[in-house]
CSV table of C-alpha atoms in Angstrom, one decimal:
chain,number,residue,atom,x,y,z
A,1,MET,CA,-42.5,-117.5,-41.8
A,2,ALA,CA,-45.0,-120.4,-41.8
A,3,HIS,CA,-43.7,-123.8,-42.7
A,4,ALA,CA,-45.3,-126.1,-45.2
A,5,GLU,CA,-47.7,-128.5,-43.7
A,6,GLY,CA,-45.4,-131.4,-44.2
A,7,PRO,CA,-42.8,-133.0,-46.4
A,8,PRO,CA,-43.6,-135.0,-49.5
A,9,GLU,CA,-44.9,-138.5,-48.7
A,10,THR,CA,-41.9,-140.0,-50.5
A,11,ALA,CA,-39.3,-138.0,-48.7
A,12,ALA,CA,-36.4,-140.1,-47.5
A,13,GLY,CA,-34.6,-139.9,-44.3
A,14,PRO,CA,-34.7,-141.2,-40.7
A,15,GLY,CA,-38.1,-139.6,-40.2
A,16,ALA,CA,-39.8,-141.2,-43.2
A,17,VAL,CA,-40.9,-144.3,-41.2
A,18,VAL,CA,-42.7,-142.1,-38.6
A,19,ARG,CA,-44.1,-139.5,-41.1
A,20,ASN,CA,-45.6,-142.2,-43.3
A,21,ALA,CA,-46.8,-144.5,-40.5
A,22,GLY,CA,-50.5,-144.9,-39.7
A,23,TYR,CA,-52.1,-142.9,-37.0
A,24,LEU,CA,-51.7,-145.6,-34.3
A,25,ARG,CA,-48.1,-146.4,-35.0
A,26,LYS,CA,-47.0,-142.8,-35.4
A,27,TRP,CA,-48.5,-141.6,-32.2
A,28,LEU,CA,-47.4,-144.7,-30.3
A,29,ILE,CA,-43.8,-144.1,-31.3
A,30,LEU,CA,-43.9,-140.3,-30.7
A,31,GLY,CA,-46.1,-140.6,-27.6
A,32,VAL,CA,-43.8,-143.1,-25.8
A,33,ALA,CA,-40.6,-141.2,-26.8
A,34,ILE,CA,-41.9,-137.9,-25.5
A,35,GLY,CA,-43.4,-139.5,-22.5
A,36,VAL,CA,-40.1,-141.2,-21.5
A,37,ILE,CA,-38.2,-137.9,-21.8
A,38,ALA,CA,-40.9,-136.1,-19.9
A,39,GLY,CA,-40.7,-138.6,-17.1
A,40,LEU,CA,-36.9,-138.5,-17.0
A,41,GLY,CA,-36.9,-134.8,-17.2
A,42,ALA,CA,-39.4,-134.5,-14.3
A,43,VAL,CA,-37.2,-136.8,-12.2
A,44,THR,CA,-34.1,-134.9,-13.0
A,45,PHE,CA,-35.5,-131.6,-12.2
A,46,TYR,CA,-37.2,-132.8,-9.0
A,47,LEU,CA,-33.9,-134.1,-7.7
A,48,ALA,CA,-32.0,-131.0,-8.8
A,49,LEU,CA,-34.5,-128.8,-7.1
A,50,LYS,CA,-34.5,-130.9,-3.9
A,51,TYR,CA,-30.7,-130.8,-3.5
A,52,THR,CA,-30.5,-127.1,-4.4
A,53,THR,CA,-33.2,-126.3,-1.8
A,54,ASP,CA,-31.5,-128.4,0.8
A,55,PHE,CA,-28.2,-126.6,0.2
A,56,LEU,CA,-29.3,-123.0,-0.3
A,57,LEU,CA,-32.2,-122.7,2.2
A,58,GLY,CA,-31.4,-125.7,4.4
A,59,HIS,CA,-27.6,-125.5,4.8
A,60,LEU,CA,-26.8,-121.8,4.1
A,61,ALA,CA,-30.0,-120.2,5.6
A,62,ALA,CA,-30.7,-123.0,8.2
A,63,TYR,CA,-34.3,-123.1,7.2
A,64,ASP,CA,-36.1,-126.4,6.3
A,65,VAL,CA,-39.0,-125.7,3.9
A,66,PRO,CA,-42.1,-127.7,4.7
A,67,THR,CA,-42.8,-130.4,2.1
A,68,ALA,CA,-45.9,-132.1,0.8
A,69,TYR,CA,-46.8,-135.7,1.6
A,70,GLY,CA,-45.4,-137.0,-1.7
A,71,ASP,CA,-42.2,-135.1,-1.1
A,72,GLY,CA,-41.6,-136.6,2.3
A,73,GLY,CA,-44.1,-134.7,4.5
A,74,ASN,CA,-41.5,-132.8,6.4
A,75,PRO,CA,-43.3,-130.1,8.6
A,76,GLY,CA,-40.3,-127.8,8.2
A,77,SER,CA,-38.7,-125.3,10.6
A,78,SER,CA,-40.8,-123.5,13.2
A,79,GLY,CA,-38.9,-120.3,12.5
A,80,PHE,CA,-35.7,-118.7,11.3
A,81,SER,CA,-32.5,-119.2,13.2
A,82,ARG,CA,-30.6,-117.1,10.7
A,83,ALA,CA,-33.2,-114.6,9.6
A,84,TRP,CA,-30.5,-112.3,8.1
A,85,ALA,CA,-29.5,-115.2,5.7
A,86,ILE,CA,-33.0,-115.5,4.1
A,87,PRO,CA,-32.9,-112.3,1.9
A,88,VAL,CA,-29.2,-112.9,1.2
A,89,VAL,CA,-29.9,-116.4,-0.2
A,90,THR,CA,-33.0,-115.3,-2.2
A,91,THR,CA,-31.0,-112.4,-3.7
A,92,LEU,CA,-28.0,-114.4,-4.6
A,93,GLY,CA,-30.0,-117.3,-6.0
A,94,ALA,CA,-32.0,-115.0,-8.2
A,95,LEU,CA,-28.8,-113.2,-9.3
A,96,VAL,CA,-26.9,-116.3,-10.3
A,97,SER,CA,-30.0,-117.8,-12.0
A,98,ALA,CA,-30.5,-114.6,-14.1
A,99,ALA,CA,-26.8,-114.4,-15.0
A,100,ILE,CA,-27.0,-117.9,-16.4
A,101,VAL,CA,-30.1,-117.2,-18.4
A,102,THR,CA,-28.8,-113.9,-19.8
A,103,LYS,CA,-25.5,-115.5,-20.9
A,104,PHE,CA,-26.8,-118.8,-22.4
A,105,ALA,CA,-30.5,-118.6,-23.3
A,106,PRO,CA,-32.3,-115.3,-22.7
A,107,GLU,CA,-35.6,-116.9,-23.8
A,108,ALA,CA,-35.5,-119.1,-20.7
A,109,GLN,CA,-36.5,-116.3,-18.4
A,110,GLY,CA,-40.0,-116.2,-17.0
A,111,HIS,CA,-42.3,-119.1,-16.5
A,112,GLY,CA,-41.6,-120.9,-19.8
A,113,THR,CA,-45.0,-122.4,-20.5
A,114,ASP,CA,-46.0,-119.4,-22.6
A,115,ASP,CA,-43.0,-119.9,-24.8
A,116,ALA,CA,-44.0,-123.6,-25.4
A,117,ILE,CA,-47.6,-122.5,-26.2
A,118,GLU,CA,-46.3,-119.9,-28.6
A,119,ALA,CA,-44.2,-122.5,-30.3
A,120,VAL,CA,-47.3,-124.6,-30.9
A,121,HIS,CA,-49.0,-121.7,-32.6
A,122,THR,CA,-46.1,-120.2,-34.6
A,123,ASP,CA,-43.3,-122.8,-35.1
A,124,PRO,CA,-43.2,-126.1,-33.3
A,125,ARG,CA,-39.5,-126.4,-34.4
A,126,ALA,CA,-38.5,-123.2,-32.6
A,127,ILE,CA,-37.6,-124.4,-29.1
A,128,ARG,CA,-33.8,-124.5,-28.9
A,129,GLY,CA,-32.2,-127.5,-27.1
A,130,ARG,CA,-30.0,-125.4,-24.9
A,131,VAL,CA,-33.1,-123.7,-23.4
A,132,VAL,CA,-34.1,-126.9,-21.7
A,133,LEU,CA,-30.8,-127.3,-19.8
A,134,VAL,CA,-30.7,-123.6,-18.9
A,135,LYS,CA,-34.3,-123.5,-17.8
A,136,MET,CA,-33.6,-126.5,-15.5
A,137,VAL,CA,-30.6,-125.0,-13.8
A,138,ALA,CA,-32.0,-121.5,-13.6
A,139,SER,CA,-35.3,-122.6,-12.1
A,140,ALA,CA,-33.6,-124.9,-9.6
A,141,LEU,CA,-31.6,-121.9,-8.4
A,142,THR,CA,-34.6,-119.5,-8.3
A,143,ILE,CA,-37.0,-121.8,-6.5
A,144,GLY,CA,-34.3,-123.6,-4.4
A,145,SER,CA,-33.1,-120.2,-3.0
A,146,GLY,CA,-36.7,-119.4,-1.9
A,147,GLY,CA,-38.1,-117.7,-5.0
A,148,SER,CA,-41.8,-118.2,-5.4
A,149,GLY,CA,-42.3,-120.4,-8.4
A,150,GLY,CA,-43.6,-123.8,-9.5
A,151,ARG,CA,-41.6,-126.8,-10.7
A,152,GLU,CA,-44.0,-127.5,-13.6
A,153,GLY,CA,-42.7,-124.8,-15.9
A,154,PRO,CA,-39.2,-126.3,-16.3
A,155,THR,CA,-40.6,-129.9,-16.8
A,156,ALA,CA,-43.1,-128.6,-19.4
A,157,GLN,CA,-40.3,-126.9,-21.3
A,158,ILE,CA,-38.1,-130.1,-21.1
A,159,SER,CA,-40.7,-132.3,-22.7
A,160,ALA,CA,-42.1,-129.6,-25.0
A,161,GLY,CA,-38.5,-128.9,-26.1
A,162,PHE,CA,-38.1,-132.6,-26.9
A,163,GLY,CA,-41.3,-132.5,-28.9
A,164,SER,CA,-39.8,-129.6,-30.9
A,165,LEU,CA,-36.6,-131.5,-31.3
A,166,LEU,CA,-38.4,-134.5,-32.8
A,167,THR,CA,-40.3,-132.2,-35.1
A,168,ARG,CA,-37.0,-130.9,-36.5
A,169,TRP,CA,-35.2,-134.3,-36.5
A,170,LEU,CA,-38.0,-136.2,-38.1
A,171,ASN,CA,-39.1,-133.3,-40.3
A,172,LEU,CA,-42.7,-133.7,-39.1
A,173,SER,CA,-45.5,-131.7,-40.5
A,174,ASP,CA,-46.5,-128.5,-38.7
A,175,ALA,CA,-49.8,-130.2,-37.7
A,176,ASP,CA,-48.0,-133.2,-36.1
A,177,GLY,CA,-45.4,-130.9,-34.6
A,178,ARG,CA,-48.1,-128.8,-32.9
A,179,VAL,CA,-49.5,-132.0,-31.4
A,180,ALA,CA,-46.1,-133.2,-30.3
A,181,VAL,CA,-45.2,-130.0,-28.5
A,182,SER,CA,-48.7,-129.8,-26.9
A,183,MET,CA,-48.3,-133.4,-25.6
A,184,GLY,CA,-44.9,-132.4,-24.2
A,185,ILE,CA,-46.4,-129.5,-22.2
A,186,GLY,CA,-49.2,-131.7,-20.7
A,187,SER,CA,-47.1,-134.7,-20.0
A,188,GLY,CA,-44.3,-132.7,-18.3
A,189,ILE,CA,-46.7,-130.9,-16.0
A,190,GLY,CA,-48.7,-134.1,-15.4
A,191,ALA,CA,-45.6,-136.1,-14.5
A,192,ILE,CA,-44.1,-133.7,-12.0
A,193,PHE,CA,-47.5,-133.4,-10.2
A,194,GLY,CA,-48.3,-137.2,-10.4
A,195,ALA,CA,-51.5,-136.3,-12.4
A,196,PRO,CA,-51.4,-138.3,-15.7
A,197,LEU,CA,-55.1,-137.9,-16.7
A,198,GLY,CA,-55.1,-134.2,-15.9
A,199,GLY,CA,-51.8,-133.8,-17.9
A,200,ALA,CA,-53.4,-135.5,-21.0
A,201,VAL,CA,-56.4,-133.2,-20.8
A,202,LEU,CA,-54.2,-130.2,-20.2
A,203,ALA,CA,-52.3,-131.0,-23.4
A,204,ALA,CA,-55.6,-130.6,-25.4
A,205,SER,CA,-56.8,-127.5,-23.6
A,206,ILE,CA,-54.0,-125.3,-22.5
A,207,ILE,CA,-53.2,-123.8,-25.9
A,208,TYR,CA,-56.7,-122.2,-26.4
A,209,ARG,CA,-58.9,-120.0,-24.2
A,210,GLN,CA,-62.2,-121.2,-25.6
A,211,ASP,CA,-61.5,-124.4,-27.4
A,212,PHE,CA,-60.2,-127.9,-27.1
A,213,ASP,CA,-57.6,-129.6,-29.4
A,214,TYR,CA,-59.1,-133.1,-29.7
A,215,ARG,CA,-56.1,-134.2,-31.9
A,216,SER,CA,-53.8,-134.0,-28.8
A,217,LEU,CA,-56.1,-135.8,-26.4
A,218,ILE,CA,-55.7,-139.5,-27.3
A,219,PRO,CA,-52.0,-139.3,-28.1
A,220,GLY,CA,-51.7,-137.3,-24.9
A,221,PHE,CA,-53.0,-140.4,-23.0
A,222,ILE,CA,-50.0,-142.4,-24.2
A,223,THR,CA,-47.5,-139.6,-23.5
A,224,SER,CA,-48.8,-138.7,-20.1
A,225,GLY,CA,-49.2,-142.3,-19.0
A,226,THR,CA,-45.7,-143.1,-20.0
A,227,ALA,CA,-44.3,-140.0,-18.3
A,228,TYR,CA,-46.2,-140.9,-15.1
A,229,ALA,CA,-44.9,-144.5,-15.2
A,230,VAL,CA,-41.3,-143.3,-15.6
A,231,TYR,CA,-41.5,-140.7,-12.9
A,232,GLY,CA,-43.4,-142.9,-10.5
A,233,SER,CA,-41.0,-145.8,-10.9
A,234,VAL,CA,-38.3,-143.6,-9.5
A,235,LEU,CA,-40.0,-141.4,-7.1
A,236,GLY,CA,-43.2,-143.2,-6.2
A,237,PHE,CA,-46.8,-143.2,-7.2
A,238,GLU,CA,-48.4,-141.6,-4.1
A,239,PRO,CA,-50.5,-138.4,-4.7
A,240,LEU,CA,-48.5,-135.3,-4.1
A,241,PHE,CA,-50.7,-134.2,-1.2
A,242,GLY,CA,-51.8,-137.7,-0.1
A,243,GLN,CA,-55.6,-138.0,0.3
A,244,ILE,CA,-57.0,-134.8,1.6
A,245,VAL,CA,-60.7,-135.6,1.1
A,246,THR,CA,-61.9,-139.2,0.8
A,247,ASP,CA,-65.4,-139.6,2.2
A,248,TYR,CA,-67.1,-136.4,1.3
A,249,VAL,CA,-70.8,-136.6,0.3
A,250,PHE,CA,-72.4,-133.7,-1.6
A,251,ASP,CA,-74.8,-131.7,0.6
A,252,PRO,CA,-77.2,-129.4,-1.3
A,253,MET,CA,-77.3,-127.1,1.8
A,254,GLN,CA,-73.6,-126.2,1.1
A,255,LEU,CA,-74.4,-125.0,-2.4
A,256,PRO,CA,-74.2,-121.3,-1.4
A,257,TRP,CA,-70.7,-121.9,-0.2
A,258,PHE,CA,-69.6,-123.3,-3.5
A,259,LEU,CA,-71.1,-120.4,-5.4
A,260,LEU,CA,-69.3,-118.0,-3.1
A,261,LEU,CA,-66.0,-120.0,-3.6
A,262,GLY,CA,-66.4,-119.7,-7.3
A,263,ILE,CA,-66.9,-115.9,-7.2
A,264,VAL,CA,-64.0,-115.3,-4.8
A,265,CYS,CA,-61.7,-117.7,-6.7
A,266,ALA,CA,-62.4,-115.9,-10.0
A,267,ALA,CA,-61.6,-112.5,-8.3
A,268,ILE,CA,-58.3,-113.9,-6.9
A,269,GLY,CA,-57.4,-115.6,-10.2
A,270,TYR,CA,-58.0,-112.3,-12.0
A,271,LEU,CA,-55.9,-110.5,-9.5
A,272,TYR,CA,-53.1,-113.0,-9.9
A,273,ALA,CA,-52.9,-112.6,-13.7
A,274,ARG,CA,-53.2,-108.8,-13.7
A,275,THR,CA,-50.6,-108.4,-10.9
A,276,PHE,CA,-48.2,-110.8,-12.5
A,277,TYR,CA,-48.3,-109.2,-16.0
A,278,ALA,CA,-48.3,-105.7,-14.5
A,279,THR,CA,-45.1,-106.6,-12.8
A,280,VAL,CA,-43.7,-108.0,-16.1
A,281,GLN,CA,-44.6,-104.7,-17.9
A,282,LEU,CA,-43.1,-102.6,-15.1
A,283,SER,CA,-39.9,-104.6,-15.1
A,284,ASN,CA,-39.6,-104.2,-18.8
A,285,ARG,CA,-40.0,-100.4,-18.6
A,286,ILE,CA,-37.3,-100.1,-15.9
A,287,ARG,CA,-33.9,-99.4,-17.5
A,288,LEU,CA,-30.9,-100.4,-15.5
A,289,PRO,CA,-27.3,-101.2,-16.5
A,290,GLY,CA,-27.3,-105.0,-16.4
A,291,GLY,CA,-31.0,-104.9,-15.7
A,292,ALA,CA,-31.6,-108.5,-17.0
A,293,VAL,CA,-29.6,-109.7,-14.0
A,294,LEU,CA,-30.2,-106.9,-11.5
A,295,LYS,CA,-34.0,-106.8,-11.8
A,296,PRO,CA,-34.5,-110.5,-10.8
A,297,ALA,CA,-32.0,-110.0,-8.0
A,298,LEU,CA,-33.9,-107.1,-6.7
A,299,GLY,CA,-37.1,-109.2,-6.9
A,300,GLY,CA,-35.3,-111.9,-4.9
A,301,LEU,CA,-34.3,-109.4,-2.3
A,302,LEU,CA,-37.9,-108.1,-1.9
A,303,VAL,CA,-39.2,-111.7,-1.6
A,304,GLY,CA,-36.6,-112.5,1.1
A,305,LEU,CA,-37.6,-109.4,3.1
A,306,LEU,CA,-41.3,-110.3,2.7
A,307,ALA,CA,-40.6,-113.8,3.8
A,308,LEU,CA,-39.3,-112.6,7.2
A,309,ALA,CA,-42.9,-111.7,8.0
A,310,ILE,CA,-44.6,-114.4,6.0
A,311,PRO,CA,-42.3,-117.4,5.5
A,312,GLN,CA,-45.1,-119.3,3.7
A,313,ILE,CA,-44.3,-117.5,0.5
A,314,LEU,CA,-40.9,-119.1,0.1
A,315,SER,CA,-40.2,-121.6,-2.6
A,316,SER,CA,-43.0,-123.7,-4.1
A,317,GLY,CA,-45.2,-123.7,-0.9
A,318,TYR,CA,-46.5,-127.2,-1.4
A,319,GLY,CA,-45.7,-128.1,2.1
A,320,TRP,CA,-47.9,-125.3,3.4
A,321,VAL,CA,-50.8,-126.7,1.4
A,322,GLN,CA,-50.2,-130.0,3.2
A,323,LEU,CA,-50.2,-128.3,6.6
A,324,ALA,CA,-53.3,-126.2,5.8
A,325,ALA,CA,-55.3,-129.2,4.8
A,326,ASP,CA,-55.0,-130.5,8.4
A,327,GLU,CA,-57.6,-128.8,10.6
A,328,ALA,CA,-55.4,-128.7,13.7
A,329,THR,CA,-52.4,-127.2,11.9
A,330,LEU,CA,-54.6,-124.7,10.0
A,331,LEU,CA,-56.2,-123.5,13.3
A,332,ALA,CA,-52.7,-123.1,14.8
A,333,MET,CA,-51.7,-120.6,12.1
A,334,PRO,CA,-52.3,-117.0,12.8
A,335,LEU,CA,-55.6,-116.0,11.1
A,336,TRP,CA,-54.0,-112.8,9.6
A,337,ILE,CA,-51.4,-114.9,7.8
A,338,VAL,CA,-54.0,-117.3,6.4
A,339,VAL,CA,-56.1,-114.4,5.1
A,340,VAL,CA,-53.2,-112.4,3.7
A,341,LEU,CA,-51.3,-115.3,2.2
A,342,PRO,CA,-53.1,-115.5,-1.2
A,343,VAL,CA,-52.2,-111.9,-2.0
A,344,ALA,CA,-48.7,-112.3,-0.5
A,345,LYS,CA,-48.1,-115.3,-2.7
A,346,ILE,CA,-49.3,-113.4,-5.7
A,347,VAL,CA,-46.9,-110.6,-4.9
A,348,ALA,CA,-44.0,-113.0,-4.2
A,349,THR,CA,-44.5,-114.9,-7.5
A,350,SER,CA,-44.7,-111.7,-9.4
A,351,LEU,CA,-41.5,-110.5,-7.9
A,352,SER,CA,-39.7,-113.8,-8.4
A,353,ILE,CA,-40.8,-114.7,-11.9
A,354,GLY,CA,-42.4,-111.5,-13.3
A,355,THR,CA,-39.0,-109.6,-12.9
A,356,GLY,CA,-37.3,-112.2,-15.2
A,357,GLY,CA,-36.6,-115.1,-12.7
A,358,SER,CA,-37.2,-118.6,-13.9
A,359,GLY,CA,-39.9,-120.9,-12.6
A,360,GLY,CA,-43.5,-122.0,-13.1
A,361,ILE,CA,-46.7,-120.1,-12.3
A,362,PHE,CA,-49.1,-123.2,-12.1
A,363,GLY,CA,-47.7,-124.3,-8.7
A,364,PRO,CA,-48.1,-120.9,-7.0
A,365,GLY,CA,-51.6,-120.7,-8.5
A,366,VAL,CA,-52.4,-124.0,-6.6
A,367,VAL,CA,-51.0,-122.6,-3.4
A,368,ILE,CA,-52.9,-119.3,-3.8
A,369,GLY,CA,-56.1,-121.3,-4.3
A,370,CYS,CA,-55.4,-123.4,-1.3
A,371,PHE,CA,-55.2,-120.4,1.0
A,372,VAL,CA,-58.3,-118.8,-0.5
A,373,GLY,CA,-60.2,-121.9,0.5
A,374,ALA,CA,-58.4,-122.1,3.9
A,375,ALA,CA,-59.2,-118.4,4.7
A,376,MET,CA,-62.8,-118.8,3.8
A,377,TRP,CA,-63.2,-121.9,5.9
A,378,ARG,CA,-61.4,-120.3,8.9
A,379,LEU,CA,-63.5,-117.1,8.7
A,380,ALA,CA,-66.8,-119.1,8.3
A,381,GLU,CA,-65.8,-121.5,11.1
A,382,ALA,CA,-64.9,-118.6,13.5
A,383,ALA,CA,-68.3,-117.0,12.7
A,384,GLY,CA,-70.2,-120.2,13.4
A,385,ALA,CA,-71.7,-120.2,9.8
A,386,PRO,CA,-74.2,-122.9,9.0
A,387,ALA,CA,-73.8,-125.9,6.6
A,388,LEU,CA,-70.0,-125.7,6.7
A,389,PRO,CA,-68.0,-128.8,5.8
A,390,ALA,CA,-66.5,-130.5,8.9
A,391,GLY,CA,-62.9,-129.7,8.0
A,392,PRO,CA,-61.1,-127.3,5.6
A,393,GLY,CA,-60.2,-130.0,3.1
A,394,VAL,CA,-63.3,-129.6,0.8
A,395,PHE,CA,-62.9,-125.8,0.6
A,396,ILE,CA,-59.1,-126.1,0.0
A,397,VAL,CA,-59.4,-128.6,-2.8
A,398,ILE,CA,-62.2,-126.8,-4.6
A,399,ALA,CA,-60.5,-123.4,-4.4
A,400,MET,CA,-57.3,-124.9,-5.8
A,401,MET,CA,-59.3,-126.1,-8.8
A,402,ALA,CA,-61.3,-123.0,-9.3
A,403,CYS,CA,-58.7,-120.3,-8.7
A,404,PHE,CA,-56.1,-121.6,-11.2
A,405,GLY,CA,-58.5,-123.5,-13.5
A,406,SER,CA,-60.4,-120.4,-14.3
A,407,VAL,CA,-57.6,-118.0,-15.0
A,408,ALA,CA,-55.7,-120.7,-17.0
A,409,HIS,CA,-58.8,-121.2,-19.1
A,410,ALA,CA,-58.4,-125.0,-18.5
A,411,PRO,CA,-61.1,-125.7,-15.9
A,412,LEU,CA,-61.5,-129.4,-16.7
A,413,ALA,CA,-57.8,-130.2,-16.9
A,414,VAL,CA,-57.0,-128.4,-13.6
A,415,MET,CA,-60.0,-129.9,-11.8
A,416,ILE,CA,-58.8,-133.4,-12.8
A,417,MET,CA,-55.2,-132.6,-11.9
A,418,VAL,CA,-56.0,-131.3,-8.4
A,419,ALA,CA,-58.2,-134.3,-7.8
A,420,GLU,CA,-55.3,-136.6,-8.7
A,421,MET,CA,-52.8,-134.5,-6.7
A,422,THR,CA,-55.0,-134.6,-3.5
A,423,GLY,CA,-56.7,-138.0,-3.9
A,424,SER,CA,-60.0,-136.0,-3.6
A,425,PHE,CA,-62.3,-137.2,-6.5
A,426,ALA,CA,-65.1,-137.2,-4.0
A,427,VAL,CA,-65.4,-133.4,-4.2
A,428,ILE,CA,-65.9,-133.2,-7.9
A,429,PRO,CA,-69.7,-133.0,-7.8
A,430,ALA,CA,-69.3,-129.9,-5.6
A,431,ALA,CA,-66.3,-128.6,-7.5
A,432,ILE,CA,-67.9,-128.4,-10.9
A,433,ILE,CA,-70.2,-125.7,-9.5
A,434,ALA,CA,-67.4,-123.5,-8.2
A,435,VAL,CA,-65.1,-124.1,-11.1
A,436,GLY,CA,-67.8,-123.6,-13.6
A,437,LEU,CA,-68.9,-120.3,-12.1
A,438,ALA,CA,-65.3,-119.1,-11.7
A,439,TYR,CA,-64.5,-119.9,-15.4
A,440,LEU,CA,-67.7,-118.2,-16.6
A,441,LEU,CA,-66.7,-115.0,-14.8
A,442,ILE,CA,-63.1,-115.0,-16.0
A,443,SER,CA,-64.2,-115.8,-19.6
A,444,ARG,CA,-66.1,-112.5,-19.6
A,445,THR,CA,-62.7,-110.7,-19.4
A,446,ASN,CA,-59.7,-110.9,-21.7
A,447,VAL,CA,-57.5,-112.0,-18.8
A,448,SER,CA,-55.5,-115.3,-18.9
A,449,ILE,CA,-52.4,-116.4,-16.9
A,450,TYR,CA,-51.1,-117.8,-20.2
A,451,GLN,CA,-50.9,-114.9,-22.7
A,452,ALA,CA,-49.8,-117.0,-25.6
A,453,GLN,CA,-53.1,-118.9,-25.7
A,454,ARG,CA,-55.2,-118.3,-28.8
A,455,LEU,CA,-58.9,-117.8,-28.6
A,456,ASP,CA,-59.8,-121.0,-30.6
A,457,ARG,CA,-58.7,-123.2,-33.4
A,458,GLU,CA,-60.4,-121.1,-36.0
A,459,ALA,CA,-58.6,-117.9,-34.9
A,460,ALA,CA,-55.3,-119.7,-34.7
A,461,ALA,CA,-55.6,-121.1,-38.2
A,462,ALA,CA,-56.5,-117.7,-39.5
A,463,GLU,CA,-53.4,-116.2,-37.9
A,464,ARG,CA,-51.2,-118.9,-39.4
A,465,ALA,CA,-52.7,-118.3,-42.8
A,466,GLY,CA,-52.0,-114.6,-42.5
A,467,VAL,CA,-55.7,-113.6,-42.4
A,468,LEU,CA,-55.2,-112.2,-38.9
A,469,PRO,CA,-52.1,-110.2,-37.7
A,470,PRO,CA,-49.6,-112.2,-35.6
A,471,GLY,CA,-50.8,-112.4,-32.0
A,472,SER,CA,-54.3,-111.1,-32.6
A,473,ALA,CA,-55.8,-114.5,-32.2
A,474,ALA,CA,-54.8,-114.4,-28.5
A,475,ARG,CA,-57.4,-111.6,-27.8
């Protein structure tokens, strides 16, 4: 049932000061509060995931996962010394994670961002407090044991959950609550990726497929900036992947490559979304005793077995992005792995999260995009193709932007975030071509990686008013 748009102006209580404050004071208070929690939540989850990964994969399976520059830049193990332990750890991690979710907060399964987006559109008070803790623990176990997932989903749910909590505590209007939860989503993702500007833009764009919520943008600057300040004060302000591309100058002769990148990235993004949700539907149709626990465990087993052939699919994969960005390291990788890895990562993420495991889908999308760009550069370089950038960095950064930015229907936000994560603002003049083309191609379909997105503000308002059936504004 829809809530009233807000309490009476004279309503008393602890939230009256915030509710009746002017625009600047209201969003300064709410923005800083949500930003502090987003930053602290990102720090807490980062450390929980790090120690869980070190214990489960590092100690039990004797495998060091490669890490990105901002995470220490560890090149990782060269192979498996206990190959048998990999599928065991991925299975047990998924099993324990699913058991915790099933017992304490069933809604915490999956990637979580859709639940936060749905709360924005239906009831910004709806995110339960316990979901935040359960999501953090379950995701640390899923990803830390080798499951293919991103760390942004849990952090988005932490800060979105706090925005929902404030909406309840302060009895905010639905309109203000929707902005508060949106700001939480953007600031949580922006903090964990060290991308505050992209996080603020994401808050205004992630809830719609073809629209932009300008009301969330300026408050989102405050929230995302605060979250970044808190996170960086503890874990540092270096870009996650360092500076991959710094001195690139746009070359019009390379335009065909960027158009080709846009087309290929749209196709891979489309494949990612369709494969992921096909797995979700298949998993939902399979009936097993204790299936809510056994299905994620089976997914974990399959991921562990696949990892024996392609270890790059394990965990978040950010360290492999770092290694691929270096020409010498990329050329040392077997070509078949570089070419196959985008599809293998899609399969691994679908098995890890689509079966009911807990973790984000933004991070894997970035890794998938990275290896789309890496594969295209490797193949073109081997063929001696003309007008090719000197190294793989340009292709990798642009493909990261185009692949996920298109299928998430947030091209501007993802383009800014990847530029911040890679210190590669120099590629933006070229990236807008690939990203724009990829988004135009995806927008001609009804596919999105976030199914809770509504088409635009008008459709969402009509749905809330009962003019459109629930959920129809998402199509």
